[in-house]
C-alpha positions as semicolon CSV with decimal commas, in nm:
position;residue;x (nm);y (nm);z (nm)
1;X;-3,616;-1,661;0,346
2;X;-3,229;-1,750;0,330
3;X;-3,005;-1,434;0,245
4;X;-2,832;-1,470;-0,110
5;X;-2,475;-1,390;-0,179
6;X;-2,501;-1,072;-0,345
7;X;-2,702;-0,946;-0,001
8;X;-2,368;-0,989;0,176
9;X;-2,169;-0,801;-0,058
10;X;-2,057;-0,444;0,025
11;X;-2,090;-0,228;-0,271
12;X;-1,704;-0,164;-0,427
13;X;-1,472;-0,077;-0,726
14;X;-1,182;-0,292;-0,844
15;X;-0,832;-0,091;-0,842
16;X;-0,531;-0,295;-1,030
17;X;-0,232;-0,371;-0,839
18;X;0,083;-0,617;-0,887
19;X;0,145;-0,741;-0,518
20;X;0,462;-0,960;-0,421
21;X;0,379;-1,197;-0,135
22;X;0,587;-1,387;0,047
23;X;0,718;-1,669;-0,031
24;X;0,513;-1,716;-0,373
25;X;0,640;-1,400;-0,565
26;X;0,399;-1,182;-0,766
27;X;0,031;-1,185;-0,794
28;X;-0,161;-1,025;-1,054
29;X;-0,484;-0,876;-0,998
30;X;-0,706;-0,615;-0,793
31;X;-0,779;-0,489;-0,459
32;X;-1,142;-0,399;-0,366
33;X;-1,194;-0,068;-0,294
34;X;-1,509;0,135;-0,151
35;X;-1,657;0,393;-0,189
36;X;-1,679;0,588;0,182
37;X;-1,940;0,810;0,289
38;X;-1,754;1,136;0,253
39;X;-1,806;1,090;-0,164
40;X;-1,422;0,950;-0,210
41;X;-1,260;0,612;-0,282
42;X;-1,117;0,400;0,021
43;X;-0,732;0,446;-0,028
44;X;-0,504;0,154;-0,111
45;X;-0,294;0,211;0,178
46;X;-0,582;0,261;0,417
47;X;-0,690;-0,082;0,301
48;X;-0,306;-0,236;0,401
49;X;-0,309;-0,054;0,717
50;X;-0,634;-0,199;0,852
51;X;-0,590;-0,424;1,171
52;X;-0,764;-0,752;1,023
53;X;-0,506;-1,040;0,938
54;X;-0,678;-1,087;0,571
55;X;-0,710;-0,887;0,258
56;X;-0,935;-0,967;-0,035
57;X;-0,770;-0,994;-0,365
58;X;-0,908;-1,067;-0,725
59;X;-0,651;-1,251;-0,912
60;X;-0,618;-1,236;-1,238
61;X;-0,425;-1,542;-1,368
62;X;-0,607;-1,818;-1,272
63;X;-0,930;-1,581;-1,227
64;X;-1,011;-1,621;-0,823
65;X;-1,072;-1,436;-0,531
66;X;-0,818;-1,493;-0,235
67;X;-0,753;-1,371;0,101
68;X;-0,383;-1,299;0,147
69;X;-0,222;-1,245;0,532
70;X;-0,067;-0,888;0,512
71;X;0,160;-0,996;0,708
72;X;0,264;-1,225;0,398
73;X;0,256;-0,902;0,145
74;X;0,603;-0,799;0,111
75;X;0,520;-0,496;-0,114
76;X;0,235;-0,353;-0,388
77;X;0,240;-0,120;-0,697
78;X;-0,012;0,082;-0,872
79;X;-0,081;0,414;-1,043
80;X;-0,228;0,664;-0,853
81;X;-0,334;1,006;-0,940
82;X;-0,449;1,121;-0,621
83;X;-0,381;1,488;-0,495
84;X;-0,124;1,506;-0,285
85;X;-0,175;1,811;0,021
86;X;0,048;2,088;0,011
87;X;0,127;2,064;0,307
88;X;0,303;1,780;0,216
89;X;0,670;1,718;0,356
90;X;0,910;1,582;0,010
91;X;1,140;1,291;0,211
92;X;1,364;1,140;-0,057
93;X;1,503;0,782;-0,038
94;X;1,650;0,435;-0,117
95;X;1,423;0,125;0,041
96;X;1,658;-0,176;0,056
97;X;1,422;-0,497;0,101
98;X;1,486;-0,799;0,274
99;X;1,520;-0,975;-0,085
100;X;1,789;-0,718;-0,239
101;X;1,538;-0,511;-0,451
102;X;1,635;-0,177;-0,417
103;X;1,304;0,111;-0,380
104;X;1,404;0,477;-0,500
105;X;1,170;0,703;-0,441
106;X;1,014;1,016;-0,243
107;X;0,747;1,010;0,021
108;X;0,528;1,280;0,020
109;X;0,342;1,274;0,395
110;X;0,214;1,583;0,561
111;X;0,349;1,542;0,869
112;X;0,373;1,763;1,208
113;X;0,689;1,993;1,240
114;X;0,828;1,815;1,503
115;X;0,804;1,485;1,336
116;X;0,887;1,552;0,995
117;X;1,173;1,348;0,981
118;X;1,241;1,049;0,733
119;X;1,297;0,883;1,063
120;X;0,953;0,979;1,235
121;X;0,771;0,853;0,948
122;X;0,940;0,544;0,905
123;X;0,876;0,442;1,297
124;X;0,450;0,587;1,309
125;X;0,319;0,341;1,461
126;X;0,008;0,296;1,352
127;X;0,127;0,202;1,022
128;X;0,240;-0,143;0,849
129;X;0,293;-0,002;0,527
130;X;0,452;0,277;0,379
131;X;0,381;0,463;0,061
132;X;0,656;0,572;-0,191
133;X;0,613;0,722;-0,506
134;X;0,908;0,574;-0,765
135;X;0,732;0,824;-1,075
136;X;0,512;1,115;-1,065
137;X;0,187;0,846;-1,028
138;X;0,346;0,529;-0,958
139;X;0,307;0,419;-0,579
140;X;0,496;0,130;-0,360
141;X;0,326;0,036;-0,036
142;X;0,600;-0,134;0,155
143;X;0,538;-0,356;0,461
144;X;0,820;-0,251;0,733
145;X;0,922;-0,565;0,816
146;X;1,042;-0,653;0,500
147;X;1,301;-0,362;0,519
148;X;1,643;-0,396;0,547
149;X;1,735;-0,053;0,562
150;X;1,647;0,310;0,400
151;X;1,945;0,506;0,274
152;X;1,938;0,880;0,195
153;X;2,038;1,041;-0,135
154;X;2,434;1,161;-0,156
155;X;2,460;1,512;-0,115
């Protein structure tokens, strides 16, 4: 008996987003988000972060699914309401990107003590993108490489 499409698909949630991809500009639409084992929602920047090349992305304007390169995905936007851990170091700065838009923001990360540092987050390794929050639940993932440089507040 041949398998059917919907027997391939993994069980998820839409979550709105504006992405800006390189070179085309912005893009409409929503990422695909699931639902993990522990009861929450996959996180957006979890999703960004992954090691594949590809991301799945519903457009909405013409309505299609396509696979962008994050490597290609200069930066995202979207609400988020999430908790954010107490623990959580308060890092306040200006993102300068590649293209001359300018990023104000804070980045809320709980990070060790000995690597709490604007700095130390900006180099983790393990990470493509970085989250900023430019309102109380309005997130920017930002892909590295299309930073300039990060400036911090005047004194």
């Amino acid at each position: 008996m041949p398998l059917s499409k919907d027997t391939l698909k993994l069980p998820t949630k839409q979550k709105n987003v504006q992405l800006w991809v390189h070179p085309s500009g912005q893009v409409v639409g929503s990422l695909f988000i699931r639902h993990n084992d522990d009861g929450h929602d996959e996180a957006v920047l979890d999703i960004l972060n992954r090691n594949e090349p590809f991301v799945v992305f519903q457009v909405d304007m013409p309505n299609e699914i396509r696979f962008y390169n994050r490597q290609s995905i200069i930066r995202i936007e979207y609400s988020d309401k999430g908790v954010i851990a107490e623990s959580a170091q308060t890092l306040y700065c200006t993102i300068h990107m590649m293209d001359g838009t300018l990023v104000e923001g804070t980045i809320k990360e709980a990070l060790p003590p000995e690597h709490a540092r604007l700095y130390d987050y900006l180099n983790k390794q393990d990470n493509r993108f970085l989250k900023i929050y430019v309102d109380d639940d309005e997130v920017c993932l930002i892909n590295k490489s299309y930073i300039n440089q990060v400036t911090l507040p005047d004194k």
